[in-house]
Short mmCIF file of C-alpha atoms in Angstrom, two decimals:
data_model
loop_
_atom_site.label_atom_id
_atom_site.label_comp_id
_atom_site.label_asym_id
_atom_site.label_seq_id
_atom_site.Cartn_x
_atom_site.Cartn_y
_atom_site.Cartn_z
CA MET L 1 0.19 8.19 12.97
CA PRO L 2 1.80 10.95 15.02
CA LEU L 3 -0.40 13.25 17.07
CA LEU L 4 2.11 16.12 16.88
CA ARG L 5 5.46 16.64 15.19
CA GLY L 6 8.31 19.02 15.86
CA PHE L 7 11.95 19.54 15.01
CA SER L 8 15.01 20.45 17.04
CA LYS L 9 18.81 20.36 17.02
CA VAL L 10 21.36 18.75 19.30
CA ASP L 11 23.50 21.44 20.93
CA GLU L 12 27.12 21.22 22.10
CA GLY L 13 26.27 19.73 25.50
CA GLY L 14 24.10 16.92 24.12
CA LEU L 15 20.88 18.76 24.94
CA VAL L 16 17.76 18.50 22.76
CA ALA L 17 15.11 21.20 23.12
CA ILE L 18 11.59 19.73 23.13
CA PRO L 19 8.81 22.05 21.88
CA SER L 20 6.53 22.98 24.79
CA ASN L 21 3.28 21.85 23.17
CA ILE L 22 4.69 18.37 22.50
CA ARG L 23 6.34 18.14 25.92
CA GLU L 24 3.15 19.07 27.79
CA GLN L 25 0.99 16.66 25.77
CA ALA L 26 3.37 13.83 26.68
CA GLY L 27 3.21 14.74 30.37
CA LEU L 28 6.89 15.70 30.60
CA PHE L 29 7.71 18.76 32.69
CA PRO L 30 10.90 20.72 33.48
CA GLY L 31 12.92 19.03 36.20
CA SER L 32 11.26 15.65 35.72
CA ILE L 33 12.94 12.28 35.23
CA VAL L 34 12.04 10.41 32.02
CA ASN L 35 12.68 6.90 30.76
CA ILE L 36 14.46 6.47 27.43
CA LYS L 37 14.48 3.34 25.31
CA ILE L 38 16.93 3.06 22.43
CA VAL L 39 15.08 1.05 19.80
CA ARG L 40 16.18 -0.56 16.57
CA ILE L 41 14.11 -2.30 13.90
CA LYS L 42 15.08 -5.97 13.38
CA ASN L 43 17.00 -6.83 10.20
CA SER L 44 17.08 -3.20 9.11
CA GLY L 45 19.88 -0.84 8.22
CA ARG L 46 18.04 2.13 9.73
CA TRP L 47 19.56 4.11 12.54
CA PRO L 48 18.30 3.42 16.06
CA TYR L 49 15.91 5.96 17.55
CA LEU L 50 14.75 7.07 21.00
CA ILE L 51 11.44 6.48 22.74
CA VAL L 52 10.98 8.95 25.62
CA HIS L 53 8.21 8.45 28.18
CA ASN L 54 7.44 9.09 31.83
CA SER L 55 7.33 6.26 34.34
CA ARG L 56 3.54 5.82 34.33
CA VAL L 57 3.33 5.32 30.54
CA LEU L 58 4.49 2.11 28.93
CA PRO L 59 5.02 2.52 25.16
CA ARG L 60 3.73 -0.14 22.82
CA LEU L 61 6.38 -1.89 20.76
CA SER L 62 5.86 -4.11 17.76
CA MET L 63 7.58 -7.46 17.36
CA PHE L 64 9.99 -5.87 14.85
CA GLN L 65 11.33 -3.37 17.38
CA VAL L 66 14.25 -4.40 19.57
CA VAL L 67 15.10 -2.43 22.72
CA MET L 68 18.89 -1.99 22.71
CA MET L 69 19.19 -0.05 25.96
CA GLU L 70 16.97 1.50 28.65
CA VAL L 71 18.16 4.49 30.69
CA GLU L 72 16.79 7.37 32.71
CA ALA L 73 17.39 10.99 31.81
CA GLU L 74 16.32 14.39 33.04
CA ILE L 75 14.56 17.35 31.50
CA ASP L 76 16.26 20.54 32.69
CA ASN L 77 14.51 23.78 33.69
CA GLU L 78 14.68 25.08 30.10
CA SER L 79 12.70 22.07 28.73
CA ARG L 80 15.75 20.40 27.19
CA LEU L 81 16.34 16.66 27.29
CA ILE L 82 19.78 15.86 28.68
CA LEU L 83 21.37 12.98 26.74
CA THR L 84 24.54 11.23 27.90
CA LYS L 85 27.49 10.43 25.65
CA ASP L 86 26.45 6.74 25.56
CA ILE L 87 23.00 7.61 24.23
CA LEU L 88 24.42 10.03 21.66
CA ARG L 89 26.89 7.38 20.46
CA ASP L 90 24.28 4.60 20.21
CA VAL L 91 21.81 6.75 18.26
CA LYS L 92 24.65 8.27 16.18
CA LEU L 93 23.83 11.85 17.19
CA GLU L 94 26.41 14.61 17.23
CA PRO L 95 26.19 18.30 18.10
CA GLY L 96 24.52 20.20 15.26
CA TYR L 97 22.48 17.23 14.02
CA ARG L 98 18.76 17.70 13.44
CA VAL L 99 16.17 15.55 15.20
CA GLU L 100 12.51 14.96 14.44
CA ILE L 101 10.27 14.63 17.50
CA LYS L 102 6.90 12.89 17.18
CA LEU L 103 4.18 12.51 19.78
CA VAL L 104 2.65 9.06 19.27
CA GLY L 105 0.43 6.64 21.15
CA PRO L 106 -3.08 6.88 22.57
CA LYS L 107 -4.38 10.28 23.59
CA GLU L 108 -4.50 9.34 27.28
CA ALA L 109 -0.91 8.07 27.47
CA PRO L 110 1.32 9.34 24.64
CA TRP L 111 5.11 9.11 24.39
CA LEU L 112 7.80 10.78 22.27
CA VAL L 113 9.78 9.22 19.46
CA ILE L 114 12.99 11.06 18.49
CA TYR L 115 14.57 10.29 15.11
CA ASN L 116 18.08 11.27 14.00
CA ARG L 117 17.84 13.30 10.78
CA GLY L 118 21.60 13.86 10.37
CA SER L 119 23.55 17.02 9.68
CA ASN L 120 22.31 17.99 6.24
CA ARG L 121 19.31 15.77 5.56
CA LEU L 122 15.97 17.49 5.18
CA THR L 123 13.13 16.63 7.50
CA THR L 124 10.31 14.46 6.19
CA LEU L 125 8.02 17.47 6.14
CA GLN L 126 10.47 19.40 3.94
CA GLU L 127 10.83 16.37 1.66
CA LYS L 128 7.06 16.12 1.28
CA MET L 129 6.85 19.82 0.47
CA GLY L 130 9.22 19.29 -2.47
CA ARG L 131 12.34 21.10 -1.30
CA LEU L 132 14.58 18.49 -2.93
CA GLY L 133 15.17 20.36 -6.18
CA LYS L 134 18.51 21.67 -7.39
CA GLY L 135 20.01 24.18 -4.99
CA GLY L 136 17.15 23.74 -2.50
CA ARG L 137 14.74 25.81 -4.62
CA GLY L 138 12.10 23.11 -4.71
CA GLY L 139 11.19 20.36 -7.06
CA LYS L 140 8.37 20.06 -9.56
CA LYS L 141 5.03 20.81 -8.01
CA TRP L 142 2.87 19.62 -10.89
CA GLN L 143 3.26 16.84 -13.38
CA THR L 144 1.57 16.74 -16.75
CA GLN L 145 0.22 13.44 -17.94
CA LYS L 146 -1.38 12.73 -21.30
CA TRP L 147 -3.91 9.99 -21.77
CA GLU L 148 -4.65 8.86 -25.29
CA TYR L 149 -7.69 6.75 -26.01
#
């Protein structure tokens, strides 16, 4: 279960802005070097995702998660994560795509998980709020059920 959740967009230079409350809780600060793991779930068609952590935190992985690549990256002075072209290609991110950022792990040593949400896909929070109706106006909020005895 995520401790915090936020959303961002990939800009033209491959930079992802991390919300300050999430970044500080994870112990990531402007100008710091972070470790990135590109992770994929075994035997799944899901897109790979990123696990971002500092060097003193080791994220917990399940036996279904496969680490495809491990690299180091930097957080610039404006609290943006700098992603290289290789990382963007492996996670299938392009400029303008939305990302969902979750703070997960134990309270003493959390890490970030960054999911690719694509160019026009709604975030999970928007889906749960029912914004999937026609034209984006929202779906049914209430359902009527009849029980006959």
